[in-house]
Amino acid sequence: MTQTQAKARTLPDVLKDEARLPSIPEPAVIVIFGASGDLTARKLVPALYDLAQGRRLPMQFAIVGLSRTEMSHDEFRERLREALEKHRSGRFSDDVWESFSRGIFYLSGDSKKPETYRELKGFLGELDEERKTRGNRIFYLSASPSLFSTIVERLGEAGMNEGEEGGYARLVIEKPFGRDLASAKELNADIQRYFEEGQIYRIDHYLGKETVQNILALRFSNGIFEPVWNQHYVDHVQITVAEDLGVGTRGAFYEEAGALRDIVQNHVMQVLCLTAMEPPVAFDAESVREEKVKVLKAARPIPEGEVDQYAVRGQYASGWVWGEEVDGYREEEKVAPDSTTETYVALKVFVDNWRWAGTPFYIRTGKRLPKKATEIAIQFHPTPHTPFTREGTEGLEPNVLVVRVQPEEGISLKIGAKVPGSGFQVSSVNMDLVYGTAFLEEAPDAYQRLLLDLMLGDPTLFIRADEAEGAWRILEPVMRAWSGEREIPSYPAGTWGPEEADELLRRDGRRWRRP
Amino acid sequence: MIGESRSAPRGGAMSVEEIERELARLRANEDGTLSLRASVLNLIVVTDEGSAEDVTRSVSELAGRYPSRAIVLICDPGESETRLDIGLSAFCNIRGGTGGTQVCAEQVTVHAEGPPAHHLESLAGPLLIPDLPTFLWYPGHFSPRSPEFAAMATLVDRVILDSAASRDAEVSLGELAGLIGEEGTPAVGDLQWVALSPWRTLLAELFGSPERAGALDEVYRVEVLYGPGGESRAHLLVGWLATTLGWRLRAATRLGARAGGGHRLHFLGPVGEVIVAMDPNSPDAKLRRVRLYSEELSFQVSRHRELREARATVMRGEDLIGERTVHLGTFDLGVLVGEELRYRGRDEVYEAALITAARILSR
Ligand SMILES: NC(=O)c1ccc[n+]([C@@H]2O[C@H](COP(=O)([O-])OP(=O)(O)OC[C@H]3O[C@@H](n4cnc5c(N)ncnc54)[C@H](OP(=O)(O)O)[C@@H]3O)[C@@H](O)[C@H]2O)c1
């Protein structure tokens, strides 16, 4: 007992000061713009509910929803409750909801109009009093991207870009971060007119996934991979983000976006950065994001006239996926019958730096591919010389290290081994380690993780302005070239993409792996 | 989780080599492929015939989250005849649907009767997988003074105990506190302490906002309501509050049965006297309610009678000024042990709380 007496009381709540207890964020209000929308009911509020139920939210916490639809607080709560019960069947508790929902409020208003913000400001002031939220505010923009700049401007004009009475103000931006480089820059500039970069949290939920974070753990907590993780040993890298689903009901949205904007600009570029980046000095926001930006900067610009040497797009036609016949993209709901929107993209990217000079990164993503899979395959150079006969090494291929993110998280290494018997036949064997199974613990939902980081003020897993712009810069020439084209290669649903994509690698004497 | 349990057909006495060979064979699939073994730790469990079934169930549940080589030692040293009986099983789960890889966790069950039951370390030692941390779990009664324990302790990195498993929680806390001070003792984890952590989180959070943190210094009265089986939790909680808040024990009174039993403790806090009233008369929950009174506010965490939820409140006089309801979590054996398996080193906060609790009880 005596040693604890001597301990200086530097922290206000000494009971909290312990590694084994989870850290709980400061009191705060989250204001959600676009509160009647899909994301709010399906992802945001369920993630906040789970955090509350799991004792990770402060007692003094409130959610204020804002959109144009007229609703009372109770109607809003009821709507969220219904969505929650649907998604949380069996894991929903009336008592927790009672207590949690008392902190949920709704304001109806047009986020284009200044009076909405006057009302909001007054309301937040009352909440500070009533629920002791201490002037800490999070503005979550879950409205349509076309409103982002306006909302930020209105917040700024109303003086809400700073927290009240010493509290903080943070701004969360959902993807897409612009439609191209110019609009991304414009958006960033618009936001930064009122908010400092340190207040801005651009969310790409991919980074909230445990499995994606594990790429960093694998690379930087294991000494044996790093020494061979470079052009001396690596022949090329393949990054695959494959989905088996089609566009479903999101046809209208997808027609505007396409695979390049929807997946490549954010998720795939993030995976590329995590794969290619240098070891950060520390796992903190600036160190990690600095290294990621360096990768994007080092990516070789694709020459405008040679886009077809580096990029392939495709669109799925009807076909069979997992025993089911499915429609082609142009037959999907709310899709133009002559649409040229791409549902598949393959790219060849060079990262021109000391580590990766001359090593191509082949990247592909698509919908209606044979299965859902995300993986990074590091293909090593063949041995410089083999002492065995050509006949004896027929089944032998160069080493491949595959980091699988989905579905079974793990790594596999293809190694050469002797085939038992007389003579000296060597063949490749796969050594598989499914480390996902080593910890069957249910990984928290990506939004839960990110919302908690946001409230704790840790932006490491969020996208910095220059990251978003850097990713667009790489894709810019490709988008320009494709926008002028009338034709798009097609591929039957349930196959690994158009023939042109195979050709992209064949020209280099390589081929795509089958994930 | 999809999974399948496989067990070796033979049992009886086996050599270490035979055991390893049989375990590898268990990983072989019908189609001739071999499932992988995933292991993050070795888990040794010492139990008796009566609890063996429950314990084995928890161990196979744990295999999902912490694939390990589990060595379950069911022993009866009282028998005079030597008997050694070995059972092998693997729990293999299929990942990634059809064509997915199978990963297996292994379990070796050793029934030891007679003299071998006094030398469990000689049975467990050779079966450990190298290079992995080793945990020793005593689900039931446990005597830290026994020579068997000392020998086992040398094999392991962490011992997981249940300070409420003994007939007398007070004695058990005292013995444990003694054990911790000794050199060479592995790190100790206590399931009762794990069960307290949601309570501790909630209590800490009550004072989380700066305007309330000050109230911590002003706490002058604490009431803890607990019930049968909750003695150890209640004392650890008080021990924790006292060490963390810097209260020094001045007097401890044991109340007689007529007064309802329990304890009345006088501490000297940073500002003044703190009285802790420990009331053991909750009929239905091991830990039912904790209340702290400061000059202006009162703080309470209480558990709903029959529900999984707990409620935390802050009152000013009769006014409710803060409230939240959360899940207290589940306290299944498997969950509690799993929680302990996450930690490797010594838990100094626990040790300090335990020592204080033992000191209070020795008054
Ligand atoms: N849904 C997803 O899975 C997903 C995934 C990643 C990113 N995102 C991004 O997240 C954001 C929200 O997506 P969502 O799917 O939730 O969209 P949504 O369902 O279309 O919701 C948009 C919301 O904005 C409100 N709104 C529109 N104009 C407004 C105005 N002038 N003033 C106030 N409120 C207005 C709408 O409500 P009222 O009509 O009532 O005003 C509606 O609640 C978008 O930026 C999207 O790109 C969504």
mmCIF file of C-alpha atoms and ligand atoms in Angstrom, chain A residues 33-40 42-43 66-69 106 109-112 141-145 147-148 174-176 205 250 253 447, ligand 1:
data_model
loop_
_atom_site.group_PDB
_atom_site.id
_atom_site.type_symbol
_atom_site.label_atom_id
_atom_site.label_comp_id
_atom_site.label_asym_id
_atom_site.label_seq_id
_atom_site.Cartn_x
_atom_site.Cartn_y
_atom_site.Cartn_z
ATOM 1 C CA PHE A 33 -25.523 15.014 -41.374
ATOM 2 C CA GLY A 34 -27.615 12.698 -43.519
ATOM 3 C CA ALA A 35 -29.282 11.112 -40.519
ATOM 4 C CA SER A 36 -32.237 9.675 -42.406
ATOM 5 C CA GLY A 37 -29.889 7.876 -44.791
ATOM 6 C CA ASP A 38 -28.724 4.337 -45.236
ATOM 7 C CA LEU A 39 -25.267 4.594 -43.696
ATOM 8 C CA THR A 40 -26.545 6.108 -40.447
ATOM 9 C CA ARG A 42 -27.035 0.471 -41.136
ATOM 10 C CA LYS A 43 -23.522 1.218 -39.925
ATOM 11 C CA LEU A 66 -29.799 16.043 -39.009
ATOM 12 C CA SER A 67 -31.555 15.797 -42.384
ATOM 13 C CA ARG A 68 -34.532 17.346 -44.110
ATOM 14 C CA THR A 69 -37.152 14.694 -43.367
ATOM 15 C CA TYR A 106 -32.997 14.672 -34.179
ATOM 16 C CA GLY A 109 -33.330 21.052 -41.453
ATOM 17 C CA ASP A 110 -31.752 21.698 -44.790
ATOM 18 C CA SER A 111 -28.013 21.579 -44.444
ATOM 19 C CA LYS A 112 -27.704 24.223 -47.137
ATOM 20 C CA LEU A 141 -20.818 14.049 -42.982
ATOM 21 C CA SER A 142 -22.883 11.110 -44.120
ATOM 22 C CA ALA A 143 -24.827 13.170 -46.609
ATOM 23 C CA SER A 144 -24.352 13.161 -50.328
ATOM 24 C CA PRO A 145 -20.810 14.235 -51.320
ATOM 25 C CA LEU A 147 -23.149 18.737 -49.925
ATOM 26 C CA PHE A 148 -19.765 18.330 -48.221
ATOM 27 C CA GLU A 174 -17.003 9.705 -45.921
ATOM 28 C CA LYS A 175 -15.598 8.564 -49.227
ATOM 29 C CA PRO A 176 -15.628 9.456 -52.079
ATOM 30 C CA HIS A 205 -13.560 1.713 -43.580
ATOM 31 C CA ARG A 250 -26.795 0.262 -56.098
ATOM 32 C CA PHE A 253 -24.687 4.994 -57.622
ATOM 33 C CA TYR A 447 -16.808 1.265 -38.126
HETATM 34 N N1 LIG C 1 -24.155 3.472 -47.673
HETATM 35 C C1 LIG C 1 -22.931 2.981 -47.661
HETATM 36 O O1 LIG C 1 -22.728 1.781 -47.508
HETATM 37 C C2 LIG C 1 -21.740 3.888 -47.841
HETATM 38 C C3 LIG C 1 -20.458 3.321 -47.855
HETATM 39 C C4 LIG C 1 -19.344 4.163 -47.958
HETATM 40 C C5 LIG C 1 -19.533 5.533 -48.053
HETATM 41 N N2 LIG C 1 -20.777 6.064 -48.069
HETATM 42 C C6 LIG C 1 -20.931 7.518 -48.149
HETATM 43 O O2 LIG C 1 -21.650 7.963 -47.023
HETATM 44 C C7 LIG C 1 -22.475 9.052 -47.359
HETATM 45 C C8 LIG C 1 -23.908 8.738 -47.034
HETATM 46 O O3 LIG C 1 -24.323 7.589 -47.715
HETATM 47 P P1 LIG C 1 -25.797 6.985 -47.588
HETATM 48 O O4 LIG C 1 -25.784 5.731 -48.333
HETATM 49 O O5 LIG C 1 -26.228 6.991 -46.186
HETATM 50 O O6 LIG C 1 -26.667 8.063 -48.419
HETATM 51 P P2 LIG C 1 -28.234 8.257 -48.436
HETATM 52 O O7 LIG C 1 -28.926 7.056 -47.925
HETATM 53 O O8 LIG C 1 -28.578 8.776 -49.772
HETATM 54 O O9 LIG C 1 -28.435 9.413 -47.372
HETATM 55 C C9 LIG C 1 -28.213 10.786 -47.642
HETATM 56 C C10 LIG C 1 -28.832 11.625 -46.541
HETATM 57 O O10 LIG C 1 -28.606 13.021 -46.760
HETATM 58 C C11 LIG C 1 -29.787 13.739 -46.425
HETATM 59 N N3 LIG C 1 -29.797 14.971 -47.178
HETATM 60 C C12 LIG C 1 -29.791 15.134 -48.531
HETATM 61 N N4 LIG C 1 -29.831 16.443 -48.849
HETATM 62 C C13 LIG C 1 -29.870 17.141 -47.693
HETATM 63 C C14 LIG C 1 -29.919 18.523 -47.362
HETATM 64 N N5 LIG C 1 -29.918 19.471 -48.290
HETATM 65 N N6 LIG C 1 -29.935 18.856 -46.061
HETATM 66 C C15 LIG C 1 -29.925 17.908 -45.095
HETATM 67 N N7 LIG C 1 -29.882 16.597 -45.350
HETATM 68 C C16 LIG C 1 -29.857 16.205 -46.629
HETATM 69 C C17 LIG C 1 -30.883 12.798 -46.798
HETATM 70 O O11 LIG C 1 -32.013 12.953 -45.974
HETATM 71 P P3 LIG C 1 -33.239 13.883 -46.280
HETATM 72 O O12 LIG C 1 -33.735 13.587 -47.664
HETATM 73 O O13 LIG C 1 -34.178 13.571 -45.185
HETATM 74 O O14 LIG C 1 -32.701 15.268 -46.156
HETATM 75 C C18 LIG C 1 -30.298 11.435 -46.405
HETATM 76 O O15 LIG C 1 -30.514 11.216 -45.025
HETATM 77 C C19 LIG C 1 -22.214 9.317 -48.814
HETATM 78 O O16 LIG C 1 -21.187 10.269 -48.890
HETATM 79 C C20 LIG C 1 -21.726 7.995 -49.340
HETATM 80 O O17 LIG C 1 -20.888 8.152 -50.462
HETATM 81 C C21 LIG C 1 -21.893 5.255 -47.944
#
